[in-house]
PDB file of C-alpha atoms and ligand atoms in Angstrom:
ATOM      1  CA  MET A   1     -11.816   1.319  14.247  1.00  0.00           C
ATOM      2  CA  SER A   2      -8.830   1.386  12.113  1.00  0.00           C
ATOM      3  CA  ILE A   3      -5.440   2.790  11.700  1.00  0.00           C
ATOM      4  CA  ASN A   4      -6.877   6.296  11.191  1.00  0.00           C
ATOM      5  CA  ASN A   5      -9.370   6.427  13.800  1.00  0.00           C
ATOM      6  CA  PRO A   6      -9.497   9.889  14.452  1.00  0.00           C
ATOM      7  CA  VAL A   7      -8.405  11.680  17.720  1.00  0.00           C
ATOM      8  CA  SER A   8      -8.929  14.920  18.276  1.00  0.00           C
ATOM      9  CA  LEU A   9      -6.739  17.667  19.359  1.00  0.00           C
ATOM     10  CA  ALA A  10      -6.999  20.459  21.872  1.00  0.00           C
ATOM     11  CA  ASN A  11      -7.342  22.676  19.331  1.00  0.00           C
ATOM     12  CA  GLY A  12      -9.959  20.510  16.731  1.00  0.00           C
ATOM     13  CA  ASN A  13      -8.281  19.482  15.261  1.00  0.00           C
ATOM     14  CA  THR A  14      -7.914  15.142  14.505  1.00  0.00           C
ATOM     15  CA  ILE A  15      -4.823  12.665  14.500  1.00  0.00           C
ATOM     16  CA  PRO A  16      -5.211   9.431  13.219  1.00  0.00           C
ATOM     17  CA  ASN A  17      -4.164   7.153  15.725  1.00  0.00           C
ATOM     18  CA  VAL A  18      -1.237   5.478  14.486  1.00  0.00           C
ATOM     19  CA  GLY A  19       0.577   6.570  12.572  1.00  0.00           C
ATOM     20  CA  PHE A  20       4.228   4.843  10.452  1.00  0.00           C
ATOM     21  CA  GLY A  21       7.418   5.805  12.014  1.00  0.00           C
ATOM     22  CA  THR A  22      10.336   6.491   9.812  1.00  0.00           C
ATOM     23  CA  PHE A  23      12.872   6.962  12.655  1.00  0.00           C
ATOM     24  CA  GLN A  24      16.139   5.196  11.377  1.00  0.00           C
ATOM     25  CA  THR A  25      14.238   4.008   8.397  1.00  0.00           C
ATOM     26  CA  PRO A  26      17.952   4.605   5.769  1.00  0.00           C
ATOM     27  CA  PRO A  27      17.006   7.253   3.652  1.00  0.00           C
ATOM     28  CA  ASP A  28      17.422   5.950  -0.151  1.00  0.00           C
ATOM     29  CA  GLU A  29      14.685   3.410   1.644  1.00  0.00           C
ATOM     30  CA  THR A  30      11.750   5.675   2.531  1.00  0.00           C
ATOM     31  CA  LYS A  31      10.330   6.998  -0.434  1.00  0.00           C
ATOM     32  CA  THR A  32       9.200   3.178  -0.936  1.00  0.00           C
ATOM     33  CA  ALA A  33       8.881   1.969   2.922  1.00  0.00           C
ATOM     34  CA  VAL A  34       5.906   5.144   3.278  1.00  0.00           C
ATOM     35  CA  ALA A  35       4.589   3.932  -0.751  1.00  0.00           C
ATOM     36  CA  GLU A  36       4.192   0.591   1.356  1.00  0.00           C
ATOM     37  CA  ALA A  37       1.925   1.923   4.427  1.00  0.00           C
ATOM     38  CA  ILE A  38       0.350   4.444   2.150  1.00  0.00           C
ATOM     39  CA  LYS A  39      -0.740   0.913   0.329  1.00  0.00           C
ATOM     40  CA  ALA A  40      -1.062  -0.298   3.663  1.00  0.00           C
ATOM     41  CA  GLY A  41      -4.040   2.621   4.069  1.00  0.00           C
ATOM     42  CA  TYR A  42      -1.373   4.414   6.347  1.00  0.00           C
ATOM     43  CA  ARG A  43      -2.193   8.042   6.285  1.00  0.00           C
ATOM     44  CA  HIS A  44      -1.032   8.910   9.091  1.00  0.00           C
ATOM     45  CA  ILE A  45       3.633   9.509   8.771  1.00  0.00           C
ATOM     46  CA  ASP A  46       6.064  10.656  10.842  1.00  0.00           C
ATOM     47  CA  THR A  47       9.608  12.173   9.957  1.00  0.00           C
ATOM     48  CA  ALA A  48      11.712  14.344  11.210  1.00  0.00           C
ATOM     49  CA  ALA A  49      14.682  16.829  10.496  1.00  0.00           C
ATOM     50  CA  ILE A  50      16.620  14.234  11.914  1.00  0.00           C
ATOM     51  CA  TYR A  51      16.316  11.469  10.265  1.00  0.00           C
ATOM     52  CA  GLY A  52      17.103  12.732   6.814  1.00  0.00           C
ATOM     53  CA  ASN A  53      14.428  11.047   5.112  1.00  0.00           C
ATOM     54  CA  GLU A  54      11.889  14.225   4.216  1.00  0.00           C
ATOM     55  CA  VAL A  55      12.357  14.033   1.068  1.00  0.00           C
ATOM     56  CA  GLY A  56      11.925   9.959   0.678  1.00  0.00           C
ATOM     57  CA  VAL A  57       8.542  11.026   2.549  1.00  0.00           C
ATOM     58  CA  GLY A  58       7.343  13.883   0.563  1.00  0.00           C
ATOM     59  CA  GLU A  59       7.616  12.221  -2.469  1.00  0.00           C
ATOM     60  CA  ALA A  60       5.993   9.752  -1.624  1.00  0.00           C
ATOM     61  CA  VAL A  61       3.085  11.366  -0.228  1.00  0.00           C
ATOM     62  CA  ARG A  62       2.987  13.725  -3.043  1.00  0.00           C
ATOM     63  CA  GLU A  63       2.964  10.530  -5.553  1.00  0.00           C
ATOM     64  CA  SER A  64       0.400   8.692  -4.292  1.00  0.00           C
ATOM     65  CA  GLY A  65      -2.479   9.664  -5.854  1.00  0.00           C
ATOM     66  CA  VAL A  66      -4.001   9.810  -1.885  1.00  0.00           C
ATOM     67  CA  GLY A  67      -5.334  14.476  -1.820  1.00  0.00           C
ATOM     68  CA  ARG A  68      -3.517  15.827   0.756  1.00  0.00           C
ATOM     69  CA  GLY A  69      -6.082  16.626   3.004  1.00  0.00           C
ATOM     70  CA  GLU A  70      -6.179  12.876   3.832  1.00  0.00           C
ATOM     71  CA  PHE A  71      -2.940  12.796   4.967  1.00  0.00           C
ATOM     72  CA  PHE A  72      -1.297  13.747   8.334  1.00  0.00           C
ATOM     73  CA  ILE A  73       2.206  14.883   8.191  1.00  0.00           C
ATOM     74  CA  THR A  74       4.448  15.212  10.936  1.00  0.00           C
ATOM     75  CA  THR A  75       8.154  16.668  11.014  1.00  0.00           C
ATOM     76  CA  LYS A  76      10.079  17.479  13.951  1.00  0.00           C
ATOM     77  CA  VAL A  77      12.626  20.493  14.207  1.00  0.00           C
ATOM     78  CA  TRP A  78      16.409  19.334  15.264  1.00  0.00           C
ATOM     79  CA  ASN A  79      17.552  19.874  18.808  1.00  0.00           C
ATOM     80  CA  THR A  80      20.942  22.365  16.928  1.00  0.00           C
ATOM     81  CA  GLU A  81      18.002  24.359  15.387  1.00  0.00           C
ATOM     82  CA  ARG A  82      16.779  25.591  18.780  1.00  0.00           C
ATOM     83  CA  GLY A  83      15.706  29.455  19.404  1.00  0.00           C
ATOM     84  CA  PHE A  84      13.513  31.651  17.979  1.00  0.00           C
ATOM     85  CA  GLU A  85      15.120  32.565  14.294  1.00  0.00           C
ATOM     86  CA  LYS A  86      17.051  29.437  14.082  1.00  0.00           C
ATOM     87  CA  THR A  87      13.538  27.279  14.617  1.00  0.00           C
ATOM     88  CA  LEU A  88      11.741  29.576  11.906  1.00  0.00           C
ATOM     89  CA  ALA A  89      14.741  28.893   9.362  1.00  0.00           C
ATOM     90  CA  ALA A  90      15.003  24.885  10.808  1.00  0.00           C
ATOM     91  CA  ALA A  91      10.809  25.089  10.153  1.00  0.00           C
ATOM     92  CA  GLU A  92      11.042  26.574   6.338  1.00  0.00           C
ATOM     93  CA  GLY A  93      14.065  24.387   4.920  1.00  0.00           C
ATOM     94  CA  SER A  94      11.293  21.413   6.237  1.00  0.00           C
ATOM     95  CA  LEU A  95       8.671  21.903   4.867  1.00  0.00           C
ATOM     96  CA  GLU A  96      10.932  22.656   1.278  1.00  0.00           C
ATOM     97  CA  LYS A  97      12.176  19.056   1.441  1.00  0.00           C
ATOM     98  CA  LEU A  98       8.818  17.632   2.374  1.00  0.00           C
ATOM     99  CA  GLY A  99       7.225  19.719  -1.069  1.00  0.00           C
ATOM    100  CA  LEU A 100       4.690  21.216   1.647  1.00  0.00           C
ATOM    101  CA  ASP A 101       3.363  24.290   2.367  1.00  0.00           C
ATOM    102  CA  TYR A 102       2.418  22.458   5.811  1.00  0.00           C
ATOM    103  CA  VAL A 103       2.649  20.046   7.889  1.00  0.00           C
ATOM    104  CA  ASP A 104      -0.213  18.781  10.100  1.00  0.00           C
ATOM    105  CA  LEU A 105       2.104  19.180  13.144  1.00  0.00           C
ATOM    106  CA  LEU A 106       5.414  19.947  13.541  1.00  0.00           C
ATOM    107  CA  LEU A 107       7.730  18.939  17.489  1.00  0.00           C
ATOM    108  CA  VAL A 108       9.788  19.926  19.094  1.00  0.00           C
ATOM    109  CA  HIS A 109      12.818  16.689  18.855  1.00  0.00           C
ATOM    110  CA  TRP A 110      13.852  17.039  22.124  1.00  0.00           C
ATOM    111  CA  PRO A 111      14.072  19.983  25.542  1.00  0.00           C
ATOM    112  CA  ALA A 112      16.684  21.586  25.802  1.00  0.00           C
ATOM    113  CA  ASN A 113      18.204  20.217  29.467  1.00  0.00           C
ATOM    114  CA  TYR A 114      20.038  21.367  32.474  1.00  0.00           C
ATOM    115  CA  LEU A 115      22.732  18.865  31.686  1.00  0.00           C
ATOM    116  CA  GLN A 116      23.787  20.891  28.886  1.00  0.00           C
ATOM    117  CA  PHE A 117      22.177  24.231  29.516  1.00  0.00           C
ATOM    118  CA  GLY A 118      21.876  24.597  33.099  1.00  0.00           C
ATOM    119  CA  ALA A 119      19.764  27.418  33.652  1.00  0.00           C
ATOM    120  CA  GLU A 120      19.705  28.602  30.054  1.00  0.00           C
ATOM    121  CA  ALA A 121      17.598  25.443  29.686  1.00  0.00           C
ATOM    122  CA  LYS A 122      14.452  27.010  29.974  1.00  0.00           C
ATOM    123  CA  ALA A 123      14.116  30.162  27.623  1.00  0.00           C
ATOM    124  CA  LEU A 124      15.506  28.330  24.945  1.00  0.00           C
ATOM    125  CA  ASN A 125      13.363  25.582  25.691  1.00  0.00           C
ATOM    126  CA  ALA A 126      11.266  29.549  25.820  1.00  0.00           C
ATOM    127  CA  ASP A 127      12.469  30.613  22.832  1.00  0.00           C
ATOM    128  CA  THR A 128      11.515  27.857  20.556  1.00  0.00           C
ATOM    129  CA  TRP A 129       8.551  27.093  21.413  1.00  0.00           C
ATOM    130  CA  ARG A 130       6.739  31.273  20.710  1.00  0.00           C
ATOM    131  CA  ALA A 131       8.746  30.583  17.365  1.00  0.00           C
ATOM    132  CA  PHE A 132       6.036  26.905  17.099  1.00  0.00           C
ATOM    133  CA  GLU A 133       3.360  29.610  18.130  1.00  0.00           C
ATOM    134  CA  HIS A 134       4.281  32.118  15.473  1.00  0.00           C
ATOM    135  CA  LEU A 135       4.321  29.412  13.111  1.00  0.00           C
ATOM    136  CA  TYR A 136       0.702  27.903  14.450  1.00  0.00           C
ATOM    137  CA  GLU A 137      -0.574  31.452  13.896  1.00  0.00           C
ATOM    138  CA  GLN A 138       1.394  31.534  10.352  1.00  0.00           C
ATOM    139  CA  GLY A 139      -0.210  28.061   8.970  1.00  0.00           C
ATOM    140  CA  ARG A 140       2.926  26.382   8.162  1.00  0.00           C
ATOM    141  CA  ALA A 141       1.891  23.522  11.235  1.00  0.00           C
ATOM    142  CA  LYS A 142      -1.627  23.321  11.949  1.00  0.00           C
ATOM    143  CA  ALA A 143      -0.758  21.800  15.445  1.00  0.00           C
ATOM    144  CA  ILE A 144       2.339  22.179  17.788  1.00  0.00           C
ATOM    145  CA  GLY A 145       3.710  20.170  19.959  1.00  0.00           C
ATOM    146  CA  VAL A 146       7.203  18.963  21.341  1.00  0.00           C
ATOM    147  CA  SER A 147       8.964  15.391  21.978  1.00  0.00           C
ATOM    148  CA  ASN A 148      10.218  14.159  25.185  1.00  0.00           C
ATOM    149  CA  PHE A 149       9.121  16.366  27.025  1.00  0.00           C
ATOM    150  CA  MET A 150       8.824  14.712  30.809  1.00  0.00           C
ATOM    151  CA  ALA A 151       6.292  16.619  32.926  1.00  0.00           C
ATOM    152  CA  HIS A 152       9.085  18.966  34.625  1.00  0.00           C
ATOM    153  CA  HIS A 153       8.755  19.826  30.855  1.00  0.00           C
ATOM    154  CA  LEU A 154       5.817  20.557  30.433  1.00  0.00           C
ATOM    155  CA  GLU A 155       5.723  22.444  33.482  1.00  0.00           C
ATOM    156  CA  ALA A 156       8.453  25.174  33.017  1.00  0.00           C
ATOM    157  CA  LEU A 157       6.903  26.192  29.200  1.00  0.00           C
ATOM    158  CA  GLU A 158       3.685  26.951  30.442  1.00  0.00           C
ATOM    159  CA  GLU A 159       5.287  29.938  32.335  1.00  0.00           C
ATOM    160  CA  THR A 160       5.212  31.844  29.271  1.00  0.00           C
ATOM    161  CA  ALA A 161       3.841  29.717  26.751  1.00  0.00           C
ATOM    162  CA  LYS A 162       0.883  31.567  24.739  1.00  0.00           C
ATOM    163  CA  VAL A 163      -0.786  28.333  22.909  1.00  0.00           C
ATOM    164  CA  ARG A 164      -0.246  24.926  24.958  1.00  0.00           C
ATOM    165  CA  PRO A 165       1.578  22.351  23.533  1.00  0.00           C
ATOM    166  CA  MET A 166      -1.282  19.843  21.483  1.00  0.00           C
ATOM    167  CA  VAL A 167       1.119  16.729  21.510  1.00  0.00           C
ATOM    168  CA  ASN A 168       3.888  15.554  23.395  1.00  0.00           C
ATOM    169  CA  GLN A 169       6.011  12.118  21.456  1.00  0.00           C
ATOM    170  CA  ILE A 170       7.917  10.047  24.006  1.00  0.00           C
ATOM    171  CA  GLU A 171       9.572   6.855  24.096  1.00  0.00           C
ATOM    172  CA  VAL A 172       6.877   4.777  25.228  1.00  0.00           C
ATOM    173  CA  HIS A 173       7.134   0.705  24.792  1.00  0.00           C
ATOM    174  CA  PRO A 174       6.767  -2.121  26.535  1.00  0.00           C
ATOM    175  CA  GLY A 175       9.432  -2.001  29.611  1.00  0.00           C
ATOM    176  CA  TRP A 176       9.300   1.310  29.347  1.00  0.00           C
ATOM    177  CA  TYR A 177       5.587   2.487  30.105  1.00  0.00           C
ATOM    178  CA  GLN A 178       6.415   6.097  31.331  1.00  0.00           C
ATOM    179  CA  ALA A 179       3.607   6.206  33.404  1.00  0.00           C
ATOM    180  CA  ASN A 180       3.661   9.169  34.746  1.00  0.00           C
ATOM    181  CA  ALA A 181       4.576  11.626  31.863  1.00  0.00           C
ATOM    182  CA  ILE A 182       1.804  10.053  30.070  1.00  0.00           C
ATOM    183  CA  LYS A 183      -0.758  11.208  33.248  1.00  0.00           C
ATOM    184  CA  TRP A 184       0.411  14.622  33.622  1.00  0.00           C
ATOM    185  CA  CYS A 185      -0.370  14.927  29.563  1.00  0.00           C
ATOM    186  CA  GLN A 186      -3.568  13.191  29.715  1.00  0.00           C
ATOM    187  CA  ASP A 187      -4.349  15.571  32.860  1.00  0.00           C
ATOM    188  CA  HIS A 188      -3.961  18.863  30.421  1.00  0.00           C
ATOM    189  CA  ASP A 189      -5.786  17.509  26.936  1.00  0.00           C
ATOM    190  CA  ILE A 190      -2.185  17.046  25.187  1.00  0.00           C
ATOM    191  CA  VAL A 191      -2.456  14.123  23.190  1.00  0.00           C
ATOM    192  CA  VAL A 192       0.719  10.989  23.908  1.00  0.00           C
ATOM    193  CA  GLU A 193       2.551   9.368  20.541  1.00  0.00           C
ATOM    194  CA  ALA A 194       4.676   6.710  21.534  1.00  0.00           C
ATOM    195  CA  TRP A 195       8.011   6.141  19.311  1.00  0.00           C
ATOM    196  CA  SER A 196       9.669   2.996  18.990  1.00  0.00           C
ATOM    197  CA  PRO A 197       6.625   1.362  20.297  1.00  0.00           C
ATOM    198  CA  LEU A 198       8.422  -1.917  19.715  1.00  0.00           C
ATOM    199  CA  GLY A 199      11.166  -1.289  21.415  1.00  0.00           C
ATOM    200  CA  GLN A 200      12.725  -1.001  18.325  1.00  0.00           C
ATOM    201  CA  GLN A 201      12.552  -4.892  18.093  1.00  0.00           C
ATOM    202  CA  ALA A 202      13.788  -5.938  21.604  1.00  0.00           C
ATOM    203  CA  VAL A 203      11.252  -6.456  23.651  1.00  0.00           C
ATOM    204  CA  LEU A 204       9.370  -8.587  20.901  1.00  0.00           C
ATOM    205  CA  ALA A 205      10.529 -11.759  22.216  1.00  0.00           C
ATOM    206  CA  HIS A 206       9.784 -11.289  26.337  1.00  0.00           C
ATOM    207  CA  PRO A 207       7.344 -14.931  28.007  1.00  0.00           C
ATOM    208  CA  VAL A 208       4.646 -12.099  28.715  1.00  0.00           C
ATOM    209  CA  LEU A 209       4.039 -10.743  25.435  1.00  0.00           C
ATOM    210  CA  GLN A 210       4.979 -14.300  23.768  1.00  0.00           C
ATOM    211  CA  GLU A 211       1.949 -15.492  26.284  1.00  0.00           C
ATOM    212  CA  ILE A 212      -0.753 -12.871  25.517  1.00  0.00           C
ATOM    213  CA  ALA A 213       0.044 -13.032  22.007  1.00  0.00           C
ATOM    214  CA  ASP A 214      -0.779 -16.514  21.287  1.00  0.00           C
ATOM    215  CA  ARG A 215      -3.341 -16.372  24.172  1.00  0.00           C
ATOM    216  CA  HIS A 216      -4.670 -13.806  21.702  1.00  0.00           C
ATOM    217  CA  GLY A 217      -3.585 -15.499  18.283  1.00  0.00           C
ATOM    218  CA  LYS A 218      -1.570 -12.530  17.595  1.00  0.00           C
ATOM    219  CA  GLU A 219       1.629 -11.144  17.097  1.00  0.00           C
ATOM    220  CA  THR A 220       3.711  -9.296  20.081  1.00  0.00           C
ATOM    221  CA  ALA A 221       4.445  -6.567  17.658  1.00  0.00           C
ATOM    222  CA  GLN A 222       0.452  -5.732  17.449  1.00  0.00           C
ATOM    223  CA  VAL A 223       0.244  -6.764  21.154  1.00  0.00           C
ATOM    224  CA  SER A 224       2.600  -3.889  21.670  1.00  0.00           C
ATOM    225  CA  LEU A 225       0.598  -1.473  19.482  1.00  0.00           C
ATOM    226  CA  ARG A 226      -2.493  -2.193  21.376  1.00  0.00           C
ATOM    227  CA  TRP A 227      -1.503  -2.060  24.651  1.00  0.00           C
ATOM    228  CA  ALA A 228      -0.621   1.837  23.413  1.00  0.00           C
ATOM    229  CA  LEU A 229      -3.590   2.352  22.382  1.00  0.00           C
ATOM    230  CA  GLN A 230      -5.088   0.942  25.183  1.00  0.00           C
ATOM    231  CA  HIS A 231      -3.364   3.464  27.278  1.00  0.00           C
ATOM    232  CA  GLY A 232      -4.972   6.589  24.523  1.00  0.00           C
ATOM    233  CA  LEU A 233      -1.126   6.529  23.284  1.00  0.00           C
ATOM    234  CA  ILE A 234      -1.402   7.158  19.693  1.00  0.00           C
ATOM    235  CA  PRO A 235       1.664   4.595  18.158  1.00  0.00           C
ATOM    236  CA  LEU A 236       4.166   4.818  15.780  1.00  0.00           C
ATOM    237  CA  PRO A 237       5.704   1.389  14.562  1.00  0.00           C
ATOM    238  CA  LYS A 238       8.914   1.875  12.184  1.00  0.00           C
ATOM    239  CA  SER A 239       9.540  -1.034   9.481  1.00  0.00           C
ATOM    240  CA  VAL A 240      10.730  -1.536   5.786  1.00  0.00           C
ATOM    241  CA  THR A 241       9.282  -4.898   5.269  1.00  0.00           C
ATOM    242  CA  PRO A 242       5.816  -4.939   3.644  1.00  0.00           C
ATOM    243  CA  ALA A 243       4.601  -7.765   5.984  1.00  0.00           C
ATOM    244  CA  ARG A 244       5.718  -6.025   9.232  1.00  0.00           C
ATOM    245  CA  ILE A 245       3.649  -2.847   7.603  1.00  0.00           C
ATOM    246  CA  ARG A 246       0.485  -4.551   7.147  1.00  0.00           C
ATOM    247  CA  SER A 247       0.710  -6.627  10.620  1.00  0.00           C
ATOM    248  CA  ASN A 248       1.316  -3.190  12.328  1.00  0.00           C
ATOM    249  CA  THR A 249      -2.412  -1.919  11.280  1.00  0.00           C
ATOM    250  CA  GLU A 250      -4.139  -5.707  12.424  1.00  0.00           C
ATOM    251  CA  LEU A 251      -4.787  -4.068  15.551  1.00  0.00           C
ATOM    252  CA  PHE A 252      -8.845  -3.950  15.787  1.00  0.00           C
ATOM    253  CA  ASP A 253      -9.484  -7.553  15.757  1.00  0.00           C
ATOM    254  CA  PHE A 254      -8.612  -8.359  20.068  1.00  0.00           C
ATOM    255  CA  VAL A 255      -9.014  -6.433  23.224  1.00  0.00           C
ATOM    256  CA  LEU A 256      -6.116  -6.586  26.046  1.00  0.00           C
ATOM    257  CA  SER A 257      -7.638  -7.548  29.087  1.00  0.00           C
ATOM    258  CA  VAL A 258      -7.004  -5.266  31.800  1.00  0.00           C
ATOM    259  CA  GLU A 259      -5.331  -8.212  32.900  1.00  0.00           C
ATOM    260  CA  GLU A 260      -3.356  -8.194  30.423  1.00  0.00           C
ATOM    261  CA  ILE A 261      -2.569  -4.621  29.951  1.00  0.00           C
ATOM    262  CA  GLN A 262      -0.724  -3.811  33.650  1.00  0.00           C
ATOM    263  CA  ALA A 263       0.948  -7.154  33.183  1.00  0.00           C
ATOM    264  CA  ILE A 264       2.596  -5.132  30.393  1.00  0.00           C
ATOM    265  CA  ASP A 265       3.175  -2.472  32.323  1.00  0.00           C
ATOM    266  CA  LYS A 266       4.879  -4.143  35.041  1.00  0.00           C
ATOM    267  CA  LEU A 267       7.681  -5.012  32.952  1.00  0.00           C
ATOM    268  CA  GLU A 268      11.050  -2.862  33.451  1.00  0.00           C
ATOM    269  CA  ASN A 269      14.714  -3.032  31.992  1.00  0.00           C
ATOM    270  CA  ILE A 270      13.160  -5.308  29.295  1.00  0.00           C
ATOM    271  CA  GLY A 271      15.308  -3.618  25.791  1.00  0.00           C
ATOM    272  CA  GLY A 272      14.361  -0.682  23.580  1.00  0.00           C
ATOM    273  CA  PRO A 273      16.431   2.536  23.840  1.00  0.00           C
ATOM    274  CA  CYS A 274      15.047   3.991  27.289  1.00  0.00           C
ATOM    275  CA  LEU A 275      16.029   7.566  26.911  1.00  0.00           C
ATOM    276  CA  ARG A 276      15.410   9.781  29.687  1.00  0.00           C
ATOM    277  CA  PRO A 277      15.908  12.847  28.380  1.00  0.00           C
ATOM    278  CA  ASP A 278      16.961  14.609  31.638  1.00  0.00           C
ATOM    279  CA  ASP A 279      20.586  12.519  30.522  1.00  0.00           C
ATOM    280  CA  VAL A 280      20.973  12.848  26.934  1.00  0.00           C
ATOM    281  CA  LEU A 281      23.872  14.758  25.712  1.00  0.00           C
ATOM    282  CA  PHE A 282      22.898  15.379  21.801  1.00  0.00           C
TER     283      PHE A 282
HETATM  284  P1  A2P B 301      12.265  -3.312   9.964  1.00  0.00           P
HETATM  285  O1  A2P B 301      11.804  -2.176   9.606  1.00  0.00           O
HETATM  286  O2  A2P B 301      13.739  -4.296   9.336  1.00  0.00           O
HETATM  287  O3  A2P B 301      11.364  -4.280   9.503  1.00  0.00           O
HETATM  288  P2  A2P B 301      10.082   0.627  16.942  1.00  0.00           P
HETATM  289  O4  A2P B 301       8.787   1.011  15.837  1.00  0.00           O
HETATM  290  O5  A2P B 301       9.936  -0.087  17.906  1.00  0.00           O
HETATM  291  O6  A2P B 301      11.355   1.880  16.432  1.00  0.00           O
HETATM  292  O7  A2P B 301      10.502  -0.849  16.084  1.00  0.00           O
HETATM  293  C1  A2P B 301      11.007  -0.469  14.974  1.00  0.00           C
HETATM  294  C2  A2P B 301      11.983  -1.892  14.555  1.00  0.00           C
HETATM  295  O8  A2P B 301      11.376  -2.973  14.587  1.00  0.00           O
HETATM  296  C3  A2P B 301      12.476  -2.627  13.259  1.00  0.00           C
HETATM  297  O9  A2P B 301      13.999  -2.813  13.369  1.00  0.00           O
HETATM  298  C4  A2P B 301      11.688  -3.083  11.947  1.00  0.00           C
HETATM  299  O10 A2P B 301      12.384  -3.925  11.190  1.00  0.00           O
HETATM  300  C5  A2P B 301      11.017  -3.353  13.273  1.00  0.00           C
HETATM  301  N1  A2P B 301      10.068  -4.577  13.023  1.00  0.00           N
HETATM  302  C6  A2P B 301       8.532  -3.556  13.156  1.00  0.00           C
HETATM  303  N2  A2P B 301       7.572  -3.997  13.186  1.00  0.00           N
HETATM  304  C7  A2P B 301       7.918  -5.357  13.546  1.00  0.00           C
HETATM  305  C8  A2P B 301       6.948  -6.658  13.745  1.00  0.00           C
HETATM  306  N3  A2P B 301       5.239  -6.287  13.051  1.00  0.00           N
HETATM  307  N4  A2P B 301       7.422  -7.866  13.600  1.00  0.00           N
HETATM  308  C9  A2P B 301       9.011  -7.450  14.428  1.00  0.00           C
HETATM  309  N5  A2P B 301       9.554  -6.796  13.751  1.00  0.00           N
HETATM  310  C10 A2P B 301       9.288  -5.610  13.626  1.00  0.00           C
END
């Protein structure tokens, strides 16, 4: 087992079971961080238009000397670009910035929510998704999915979708388990990715995690990532620090017990963004 262990998507493609996150990686540090990640063995890189760092991701990938086919590159369409035509244009813009002919996975970054769009939210998400299906048919995205969709957003999308999302990327870390959304996705053959799997560092000093980490001779970050893996999730840890980029890959020389997993499942309010997609105003 390694971070590139292939996980099957509903369309038969595979995705490496750990990805390198770039949320909050400054654009001018991205090329170096991603190059460091590639050196450490990551082949799955996660970016988004709104991160402003797709150019750096693309440069690191293209200049790595590693073949394009070995990479799994994900980007996301931002909230201002919802709707059929705007989504198509946004995806083309991302491909241009990345300097790639296709992405391995394209995600709708956030669902349009009722708070901002009222009864129009559902139709807007449906229109955005129609563009995703088109991009999938055209081969510009080898797989398509969503991000920050809760079960009810997915149920609404099901009413009009021809292709079911293959992935849902949601915030998951100790203290923010999201068991309901995970279960819905896993019951419907949707692979779940965990964004901010370290709770943006905030959860890493928690004594429950520290005790488990000490027992295994590991770091609390590694315990958090292992917990996600043992739940069948694909964690996307972000770091710009070479030693951490490497240590976040060392997840396969220990196994958490059922009791340890349950102890982490039960943690609540221990930090991290903990965003509720129905409540956000962006
Ligand atoms: P940095 O990028 O300065 O190394 P998340 O993936 O949950 O969004 O968390 C990212 C945050 O966690 C960043 O602040 C990152 O810092 C930090 N981080 C990443 N890996 C580790 C690690 N192994 N130990 C401690 N902090 C880490």
